[in-house]
Short mmCIF file of C-alpha atoms in Angstrom, two decimals:
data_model
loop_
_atom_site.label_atom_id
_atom_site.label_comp_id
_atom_site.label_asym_id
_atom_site.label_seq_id
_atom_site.Cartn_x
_atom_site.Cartn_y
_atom_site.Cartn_z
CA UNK A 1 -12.98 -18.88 -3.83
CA UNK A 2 -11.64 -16.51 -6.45
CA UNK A 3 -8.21 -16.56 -7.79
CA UNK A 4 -6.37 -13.43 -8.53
CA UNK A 5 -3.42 -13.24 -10.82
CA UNK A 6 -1.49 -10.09 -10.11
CA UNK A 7 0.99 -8.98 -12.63
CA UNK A 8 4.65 -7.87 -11.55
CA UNK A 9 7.26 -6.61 -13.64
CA UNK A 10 10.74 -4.57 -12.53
CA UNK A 11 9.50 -0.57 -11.54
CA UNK A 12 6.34 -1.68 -10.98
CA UNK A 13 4.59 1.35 -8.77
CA UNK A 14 4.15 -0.12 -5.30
CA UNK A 15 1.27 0.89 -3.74
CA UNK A 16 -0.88 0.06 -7.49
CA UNK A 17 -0.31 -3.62 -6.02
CA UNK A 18 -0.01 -3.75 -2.39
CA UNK A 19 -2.99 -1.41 -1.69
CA UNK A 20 -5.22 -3.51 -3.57
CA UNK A 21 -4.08 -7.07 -2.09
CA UNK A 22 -4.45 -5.15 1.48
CA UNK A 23 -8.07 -5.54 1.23
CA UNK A 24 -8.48 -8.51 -0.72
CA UNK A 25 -6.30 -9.95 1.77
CA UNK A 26 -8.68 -9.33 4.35
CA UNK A 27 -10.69 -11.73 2.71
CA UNK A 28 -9.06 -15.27 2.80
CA UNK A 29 -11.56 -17.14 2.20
CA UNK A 30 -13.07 -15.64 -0.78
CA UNK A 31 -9.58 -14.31 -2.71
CA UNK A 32 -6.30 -16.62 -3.14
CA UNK A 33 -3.52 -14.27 -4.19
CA UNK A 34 -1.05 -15.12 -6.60
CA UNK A 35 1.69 -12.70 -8.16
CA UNK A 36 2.60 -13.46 -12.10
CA UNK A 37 5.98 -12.54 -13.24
CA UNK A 38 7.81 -13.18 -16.48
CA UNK A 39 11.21 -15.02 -14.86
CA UNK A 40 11.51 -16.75 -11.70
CA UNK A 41 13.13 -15.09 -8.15
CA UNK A 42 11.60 -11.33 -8.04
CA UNK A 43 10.58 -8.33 -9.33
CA UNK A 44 11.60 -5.15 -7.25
CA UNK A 45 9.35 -2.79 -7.30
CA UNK A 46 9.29 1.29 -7.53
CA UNK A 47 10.31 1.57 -4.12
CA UNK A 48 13.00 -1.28 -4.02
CA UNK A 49 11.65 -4.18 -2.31
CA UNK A 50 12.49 -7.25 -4.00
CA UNK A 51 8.93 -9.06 -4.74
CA UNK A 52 9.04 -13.19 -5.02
CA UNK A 53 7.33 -14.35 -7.99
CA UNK A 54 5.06 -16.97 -7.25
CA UNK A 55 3.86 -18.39 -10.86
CA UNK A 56 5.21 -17.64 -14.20
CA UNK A 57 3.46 -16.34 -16.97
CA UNK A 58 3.65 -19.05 -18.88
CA UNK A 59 2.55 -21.31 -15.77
CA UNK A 60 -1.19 -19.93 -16.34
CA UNK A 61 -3.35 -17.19 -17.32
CA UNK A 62 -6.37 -19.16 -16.04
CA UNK A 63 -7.29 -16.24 -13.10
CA UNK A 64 -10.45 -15.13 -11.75
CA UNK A 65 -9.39 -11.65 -11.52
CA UNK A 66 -6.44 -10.08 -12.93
CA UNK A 67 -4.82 -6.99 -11.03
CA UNK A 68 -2.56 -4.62 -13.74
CA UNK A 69 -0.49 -2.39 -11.90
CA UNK A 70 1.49 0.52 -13.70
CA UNK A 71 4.55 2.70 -12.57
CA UNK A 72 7.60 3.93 -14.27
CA UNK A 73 8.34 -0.27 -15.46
CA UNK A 74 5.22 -0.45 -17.29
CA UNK A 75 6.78 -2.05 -20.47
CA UNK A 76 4.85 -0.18 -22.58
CA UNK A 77 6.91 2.02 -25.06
CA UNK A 78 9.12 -0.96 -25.24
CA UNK A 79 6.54 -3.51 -25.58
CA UNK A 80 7.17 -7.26 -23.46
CA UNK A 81 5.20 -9.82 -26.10
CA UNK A 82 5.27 -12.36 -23.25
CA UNK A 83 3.30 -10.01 -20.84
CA UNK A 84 1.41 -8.62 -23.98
CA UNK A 85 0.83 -12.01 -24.97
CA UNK A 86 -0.54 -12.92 -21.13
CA UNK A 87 -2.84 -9.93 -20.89
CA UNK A 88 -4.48 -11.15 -24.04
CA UNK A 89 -4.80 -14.41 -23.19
CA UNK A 90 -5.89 -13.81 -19.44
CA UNK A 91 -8.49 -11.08 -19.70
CA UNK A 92 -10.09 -13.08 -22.24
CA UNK A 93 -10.67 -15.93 -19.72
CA UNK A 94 -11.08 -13.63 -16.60
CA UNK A 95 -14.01 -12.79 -14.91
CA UNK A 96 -12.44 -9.23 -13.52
CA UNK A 97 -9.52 -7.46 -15.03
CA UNK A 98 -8.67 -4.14 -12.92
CA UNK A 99 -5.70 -1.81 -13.56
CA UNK A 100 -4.36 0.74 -11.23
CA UNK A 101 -2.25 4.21 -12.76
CA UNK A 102 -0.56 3.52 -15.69
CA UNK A 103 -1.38 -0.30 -15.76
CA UNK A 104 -4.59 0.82 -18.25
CA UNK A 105 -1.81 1.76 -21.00
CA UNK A 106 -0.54 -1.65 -20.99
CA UNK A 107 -3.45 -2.97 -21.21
CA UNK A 108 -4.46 -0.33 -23.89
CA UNK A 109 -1.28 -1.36 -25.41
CA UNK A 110 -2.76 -4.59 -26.10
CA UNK A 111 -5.74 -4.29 -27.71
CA UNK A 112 -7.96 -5.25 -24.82
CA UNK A 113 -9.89 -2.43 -24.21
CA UNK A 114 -10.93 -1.22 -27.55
CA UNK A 115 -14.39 0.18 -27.48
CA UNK A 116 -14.34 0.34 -23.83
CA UNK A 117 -14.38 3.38 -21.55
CA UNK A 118 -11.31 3.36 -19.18
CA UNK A 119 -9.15 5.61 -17.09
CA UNK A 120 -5.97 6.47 -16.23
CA UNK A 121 -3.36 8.61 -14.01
CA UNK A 122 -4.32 12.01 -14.35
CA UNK A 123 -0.26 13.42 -14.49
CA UNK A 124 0.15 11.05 -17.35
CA UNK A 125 -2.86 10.89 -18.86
CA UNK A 126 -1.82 12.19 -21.93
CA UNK A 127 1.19 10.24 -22.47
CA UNK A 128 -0.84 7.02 -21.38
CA UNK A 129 -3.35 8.11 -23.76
CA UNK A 130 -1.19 7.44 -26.90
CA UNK A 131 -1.35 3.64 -26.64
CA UNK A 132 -5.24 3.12 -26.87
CA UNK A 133 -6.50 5.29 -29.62
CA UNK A 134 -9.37 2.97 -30.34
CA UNK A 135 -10.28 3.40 -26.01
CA UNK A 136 -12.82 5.96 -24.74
CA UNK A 137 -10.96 7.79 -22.66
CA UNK A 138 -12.43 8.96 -19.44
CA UNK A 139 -10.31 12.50 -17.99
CA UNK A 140 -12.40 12.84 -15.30
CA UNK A 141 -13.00 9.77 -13.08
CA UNK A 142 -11.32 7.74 -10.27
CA UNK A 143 -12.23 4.69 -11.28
CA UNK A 144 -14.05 3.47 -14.42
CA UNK A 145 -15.78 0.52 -14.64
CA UNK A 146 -16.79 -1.18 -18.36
CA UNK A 147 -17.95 -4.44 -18.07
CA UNK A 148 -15.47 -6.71 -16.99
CA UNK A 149 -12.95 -4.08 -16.87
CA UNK A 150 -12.11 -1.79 -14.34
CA UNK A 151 -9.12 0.83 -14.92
CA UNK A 152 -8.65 3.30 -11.93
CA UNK A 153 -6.89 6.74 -11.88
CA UNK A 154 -3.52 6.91 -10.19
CA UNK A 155 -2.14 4.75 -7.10
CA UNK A 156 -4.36 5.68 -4.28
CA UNK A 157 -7.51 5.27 -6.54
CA UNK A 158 -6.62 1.73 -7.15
CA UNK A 159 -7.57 1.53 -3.40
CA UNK A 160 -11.21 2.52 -4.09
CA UNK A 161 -11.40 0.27 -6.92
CA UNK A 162 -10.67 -2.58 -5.51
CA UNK A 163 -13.20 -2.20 -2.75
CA UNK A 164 -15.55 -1.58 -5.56
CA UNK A 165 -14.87 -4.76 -7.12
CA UNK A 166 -15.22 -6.53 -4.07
CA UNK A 167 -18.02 -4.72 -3.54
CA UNK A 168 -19.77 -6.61 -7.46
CA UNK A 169 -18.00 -9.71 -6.10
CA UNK A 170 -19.70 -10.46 -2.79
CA UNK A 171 -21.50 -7.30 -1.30
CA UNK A 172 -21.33 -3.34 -0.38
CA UNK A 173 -21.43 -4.44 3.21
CA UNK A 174 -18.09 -6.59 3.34
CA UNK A 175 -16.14 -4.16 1.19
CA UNK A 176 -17.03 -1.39 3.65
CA UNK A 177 -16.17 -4.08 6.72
CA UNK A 178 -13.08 -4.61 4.75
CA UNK A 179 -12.38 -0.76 4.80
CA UNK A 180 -13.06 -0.18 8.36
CA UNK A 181 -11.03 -2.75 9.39
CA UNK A 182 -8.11 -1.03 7.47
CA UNK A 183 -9.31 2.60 8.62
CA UNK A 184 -9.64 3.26 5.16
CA UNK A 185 -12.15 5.85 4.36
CA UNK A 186 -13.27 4.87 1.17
CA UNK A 187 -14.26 7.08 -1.32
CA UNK A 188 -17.45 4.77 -2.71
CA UNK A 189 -18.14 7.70 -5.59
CA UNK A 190 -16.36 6.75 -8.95
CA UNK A 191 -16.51 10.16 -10.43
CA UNK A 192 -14.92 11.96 -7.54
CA UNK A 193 -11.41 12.60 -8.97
CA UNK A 194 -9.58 15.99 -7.46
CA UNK A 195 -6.72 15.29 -9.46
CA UNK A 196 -8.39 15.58 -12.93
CA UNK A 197 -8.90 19.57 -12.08
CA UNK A 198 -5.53 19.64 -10.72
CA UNK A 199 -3.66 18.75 -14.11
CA UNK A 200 -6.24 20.05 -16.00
CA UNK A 201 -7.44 17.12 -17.73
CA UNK A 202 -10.49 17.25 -18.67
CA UNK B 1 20.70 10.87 2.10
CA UNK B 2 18.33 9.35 5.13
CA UNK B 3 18.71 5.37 5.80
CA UNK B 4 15.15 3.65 6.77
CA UNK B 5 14.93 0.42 8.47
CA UNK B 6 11.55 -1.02 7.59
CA UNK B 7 10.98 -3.75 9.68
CA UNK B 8 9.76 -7.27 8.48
CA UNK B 9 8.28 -10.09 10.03
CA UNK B 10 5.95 -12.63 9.46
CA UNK B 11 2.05 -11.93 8.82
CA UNK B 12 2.98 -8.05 9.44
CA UNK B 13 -0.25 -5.92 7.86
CA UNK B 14 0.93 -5.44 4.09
CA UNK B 15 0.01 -1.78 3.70
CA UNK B 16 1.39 -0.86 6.81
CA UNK B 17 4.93 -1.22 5.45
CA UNK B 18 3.99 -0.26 1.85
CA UNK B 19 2.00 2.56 2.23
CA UNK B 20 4.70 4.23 3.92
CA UNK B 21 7.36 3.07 1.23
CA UNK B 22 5.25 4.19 -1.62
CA UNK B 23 5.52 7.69 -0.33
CA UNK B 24 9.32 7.48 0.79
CA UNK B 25 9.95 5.24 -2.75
CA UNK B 26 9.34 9.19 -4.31
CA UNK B 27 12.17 10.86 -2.95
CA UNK B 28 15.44 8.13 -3.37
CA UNK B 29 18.46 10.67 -3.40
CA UNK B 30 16.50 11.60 -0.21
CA UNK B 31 15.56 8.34 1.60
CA UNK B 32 17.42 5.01 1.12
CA UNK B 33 15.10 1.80 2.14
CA UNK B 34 16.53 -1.38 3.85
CA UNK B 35 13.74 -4.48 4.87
CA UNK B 36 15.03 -5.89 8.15
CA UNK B 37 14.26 -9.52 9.34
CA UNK B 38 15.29 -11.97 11.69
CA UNK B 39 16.44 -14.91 8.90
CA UNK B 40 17.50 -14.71 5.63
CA UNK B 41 15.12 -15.38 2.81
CA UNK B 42 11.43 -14.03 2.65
CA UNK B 43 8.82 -13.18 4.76
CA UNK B 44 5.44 -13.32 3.88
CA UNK B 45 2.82 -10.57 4.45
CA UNK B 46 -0.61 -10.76 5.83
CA UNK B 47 -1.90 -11.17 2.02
CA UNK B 48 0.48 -13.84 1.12
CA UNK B 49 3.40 -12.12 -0.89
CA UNK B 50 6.56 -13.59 0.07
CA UNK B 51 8.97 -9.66 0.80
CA UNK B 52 12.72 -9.87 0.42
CA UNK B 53 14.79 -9.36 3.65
CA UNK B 54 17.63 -6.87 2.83
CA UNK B 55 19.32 -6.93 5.85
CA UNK B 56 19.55 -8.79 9.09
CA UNK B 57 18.61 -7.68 12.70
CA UNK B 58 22.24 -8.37 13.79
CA UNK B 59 23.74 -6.75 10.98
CA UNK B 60 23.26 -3.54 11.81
CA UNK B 61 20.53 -1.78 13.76
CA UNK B 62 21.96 1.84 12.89
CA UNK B 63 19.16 3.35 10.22
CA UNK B 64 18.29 6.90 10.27
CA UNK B 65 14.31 6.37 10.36
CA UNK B 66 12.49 3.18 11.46
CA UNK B 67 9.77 1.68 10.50
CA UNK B 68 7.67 -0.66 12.66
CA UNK B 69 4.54 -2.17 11.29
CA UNK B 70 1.50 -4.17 13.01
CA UNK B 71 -0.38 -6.68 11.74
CA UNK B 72 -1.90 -10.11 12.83
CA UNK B 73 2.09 -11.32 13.02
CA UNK B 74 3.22 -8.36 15.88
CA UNK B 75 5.31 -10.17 17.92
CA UNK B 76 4.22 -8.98 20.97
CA UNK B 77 1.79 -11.70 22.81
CA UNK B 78 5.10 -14.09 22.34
CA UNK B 79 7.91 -12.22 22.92
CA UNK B 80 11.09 -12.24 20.02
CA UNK B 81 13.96 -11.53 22.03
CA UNK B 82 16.28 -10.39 18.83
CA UNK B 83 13.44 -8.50 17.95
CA UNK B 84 12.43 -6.40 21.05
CA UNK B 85 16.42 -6.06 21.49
CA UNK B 86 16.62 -4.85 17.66
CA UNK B 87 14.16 -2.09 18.39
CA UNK B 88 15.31 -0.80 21.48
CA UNK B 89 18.98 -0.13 20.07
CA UNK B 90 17.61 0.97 16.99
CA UNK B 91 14.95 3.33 18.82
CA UNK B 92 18.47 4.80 20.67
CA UNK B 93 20.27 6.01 17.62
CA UNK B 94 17.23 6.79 15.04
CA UNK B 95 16.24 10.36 14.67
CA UNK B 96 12.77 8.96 13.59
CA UNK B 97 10.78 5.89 14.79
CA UNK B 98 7.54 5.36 12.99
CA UNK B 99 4.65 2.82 13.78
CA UNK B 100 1.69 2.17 11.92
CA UNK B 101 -1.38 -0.03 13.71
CA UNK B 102 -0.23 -2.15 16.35
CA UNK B 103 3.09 -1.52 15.28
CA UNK B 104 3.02 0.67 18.68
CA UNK B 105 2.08 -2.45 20.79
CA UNK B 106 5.00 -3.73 19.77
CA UNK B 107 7.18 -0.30 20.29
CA UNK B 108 5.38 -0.42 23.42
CA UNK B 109 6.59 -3.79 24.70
CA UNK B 110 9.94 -2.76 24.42
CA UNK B 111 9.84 0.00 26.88
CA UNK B 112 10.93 2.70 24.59
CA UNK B 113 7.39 4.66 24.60
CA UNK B 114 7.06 5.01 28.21
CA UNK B 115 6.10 8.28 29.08
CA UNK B 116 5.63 9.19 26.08
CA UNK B 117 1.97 10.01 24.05
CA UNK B 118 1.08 7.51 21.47
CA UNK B 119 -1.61 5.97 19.44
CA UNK B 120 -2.29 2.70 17.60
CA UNK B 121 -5.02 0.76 15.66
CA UNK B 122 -8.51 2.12 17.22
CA UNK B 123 -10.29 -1.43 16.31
CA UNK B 124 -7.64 -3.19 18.57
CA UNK B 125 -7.31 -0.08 21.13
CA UNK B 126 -8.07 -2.30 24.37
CA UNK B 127 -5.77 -5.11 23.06
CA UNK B 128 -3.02 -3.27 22.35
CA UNK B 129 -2.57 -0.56 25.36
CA UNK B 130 -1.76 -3.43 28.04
CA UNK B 131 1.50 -3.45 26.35
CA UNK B 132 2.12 -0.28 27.23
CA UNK B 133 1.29 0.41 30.99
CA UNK B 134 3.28 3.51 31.32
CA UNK B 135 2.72 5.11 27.66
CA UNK B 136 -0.02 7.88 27.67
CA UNK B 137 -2.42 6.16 25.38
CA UNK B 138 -4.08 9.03 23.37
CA UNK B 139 -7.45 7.38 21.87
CA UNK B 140 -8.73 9.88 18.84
CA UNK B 141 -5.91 10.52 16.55
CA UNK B 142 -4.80 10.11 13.22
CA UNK B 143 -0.96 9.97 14.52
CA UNK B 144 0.85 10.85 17.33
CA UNK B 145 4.48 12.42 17.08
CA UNK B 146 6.29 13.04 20.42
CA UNK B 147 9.99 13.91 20.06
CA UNK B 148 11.48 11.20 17.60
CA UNK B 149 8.03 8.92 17.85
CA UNK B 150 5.37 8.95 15.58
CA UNK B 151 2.72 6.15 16.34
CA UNK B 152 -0.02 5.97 13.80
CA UNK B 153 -3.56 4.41 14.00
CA UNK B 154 -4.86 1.84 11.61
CA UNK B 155 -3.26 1.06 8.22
CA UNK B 156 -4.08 4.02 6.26
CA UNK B 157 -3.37 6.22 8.65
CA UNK B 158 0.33 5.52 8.36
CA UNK B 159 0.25 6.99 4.67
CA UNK B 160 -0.77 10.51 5.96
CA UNK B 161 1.45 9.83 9.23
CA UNK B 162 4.35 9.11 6.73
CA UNK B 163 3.62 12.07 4.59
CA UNK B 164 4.09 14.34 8.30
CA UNK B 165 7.53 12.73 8.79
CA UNK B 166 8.43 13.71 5.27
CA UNK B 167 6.95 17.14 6.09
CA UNK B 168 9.38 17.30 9.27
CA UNK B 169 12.84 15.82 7.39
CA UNK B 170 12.04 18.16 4.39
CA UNK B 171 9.12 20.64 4.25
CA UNK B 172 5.43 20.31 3.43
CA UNK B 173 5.54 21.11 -0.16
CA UNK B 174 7.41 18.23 -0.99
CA UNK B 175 5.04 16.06 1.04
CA UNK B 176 2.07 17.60 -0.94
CA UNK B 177 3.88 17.32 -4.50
CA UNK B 178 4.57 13.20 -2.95
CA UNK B 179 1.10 12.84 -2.30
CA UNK B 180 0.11 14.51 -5.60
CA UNK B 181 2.35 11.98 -7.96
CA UNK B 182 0.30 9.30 -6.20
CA UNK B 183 -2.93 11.11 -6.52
CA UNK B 184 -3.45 10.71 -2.45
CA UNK B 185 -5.75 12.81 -0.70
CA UNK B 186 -3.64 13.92 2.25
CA UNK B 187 -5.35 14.00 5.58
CA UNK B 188 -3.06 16.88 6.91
CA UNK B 189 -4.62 17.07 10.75
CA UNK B 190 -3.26 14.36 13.19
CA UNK B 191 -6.34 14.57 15.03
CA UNK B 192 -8.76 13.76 12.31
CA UNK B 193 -10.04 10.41 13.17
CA UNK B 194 -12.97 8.90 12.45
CA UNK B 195 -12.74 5.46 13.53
CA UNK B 196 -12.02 6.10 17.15
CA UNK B 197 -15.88 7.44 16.83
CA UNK B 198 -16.80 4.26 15.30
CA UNK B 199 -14.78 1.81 17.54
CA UNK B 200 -16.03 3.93 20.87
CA UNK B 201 -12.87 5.00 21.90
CA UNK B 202 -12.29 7.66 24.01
#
């Protein structure tokens, strides 16, 4: 059994969280979700819905896998020292640390991915850019995978790379059960990414 | 300024409620999102995260656009009374009413699909059309709009289902520019549907 720790904070874009724990929450048995926030009660996130926190951050940042979502309350330009401090902390002790969108600037924003390859959403690539000029930025890629990190493009990629990382975790086979039991058609290829042409990132 | 009711109840499928929202979270001075639920408090999703109800079934069952997700907590096999009375008062005054995956079963159950064409979750197909003896049951499509219904397959199909209904309320260059911001590939043609194929539904 794998633990996840999945990071919430106010704005956080709501699909960058939910369509990940979708398919790990096929798997029961294997994943044990837990969401992370910085004060007790909830987070509500891009869309409104009021999210319960379930552990603190300074609870633990012992997790198997971390999950990084981004959206317009990434705290990023204003930087959060507790999360910043968390991120540190965690990804050094996690097996897996994904990002979806934005969430690869905040972890860019901490140091974390220096020397790495990584992505990021393609309509603010160049503003998420900014906070990780030691990262190898990747303009052209849905999902990017660098050891124990992987940073997908924007929302809907976060999808793909979460079956992906399933996919390391236990097999190919289960994370393409896991999609067809969602009707997901996954898009298995990493550097399939329409939206890198379509805001000319390249 | 649209109202959606996006009902909640326990173990519904996580991304059928949040895929939709995602999309509908784009446009708030155009869509205003309320969770309704039977109790106060939380109810948790199929992947464990405790959701926020907003409102209550017997507050007010007057929303623009519904919502009505599926999921391994449908109540539909054991029948909620406040429920099934929720919907088909709701159904009578909404302009839209949307399910995603067995969501449909349960629309179904109340009565207020018959004679009407609808779809549901292909995997669960058999399962779910008993509670619908008099709906016309269509078995390869993406979604299925008649009048104010539109009944979506499986979990992902009620993103691109969603996207249609925004499509219909506004026009289908918003819905494109929506599924741009979250880097979705929009599967624009109801009747794309791969998984009845793969499920053996005809």
């Amino acid at each position: 059994m794998k633990s996840i720790g999945a990071l919430v904070f106010p704005g956080f874009e709501t699909l960058d969280l939910f369509g990940p724990l979708e398919f790990f929450g096929w798997l029961p048995n294997e994943f044990n979700i837990t969401t992370v926030g910085e004060n007790t009660g909830h987070v509500t996130c891009r869309s409104g819905q009021r999210i319960a926190v379930d552990c603190l951050l300074g609870e633990s940042n012992d997790y198997d896998l971390l999950l990084v979502p981004g959206g317009p309350g990434t705290p990023v330009e204003q930087v959060n020292e507790a999360i910043h401090d968390w991120i540190r902390a965690a990804s050094e002790k996690a097996e897996i640390v994904m990002s979806v969108c934005t969430g690869s600037a905040l972890l860019a924003s901490t140091g974390v991915l220096d020397g790495r390859k990584a992505t990021t959403n393609k309509m603010r690539f160049k503003w998420a850019i900014q906070f990780g000029p030691n990262v190898d930025w990747i303009g052209k890629a849905r999902w990017v995978e660098d050891g124990k990190f992987f940073t997908s493009s924007g929302v809907s990629a976060g999808m793909d790379m979460s079956l992906a990382v399933i996919s390391r975790i236990l097999d190919r086979k289960t994370a393409r059960h896991v999609a067809k039991c969602a009707e997901y058609s996954w898009t298995e290829d990493p550097s399939s990414d329409p939206f890198a042409v379509q805001h000319e990132v390249s």
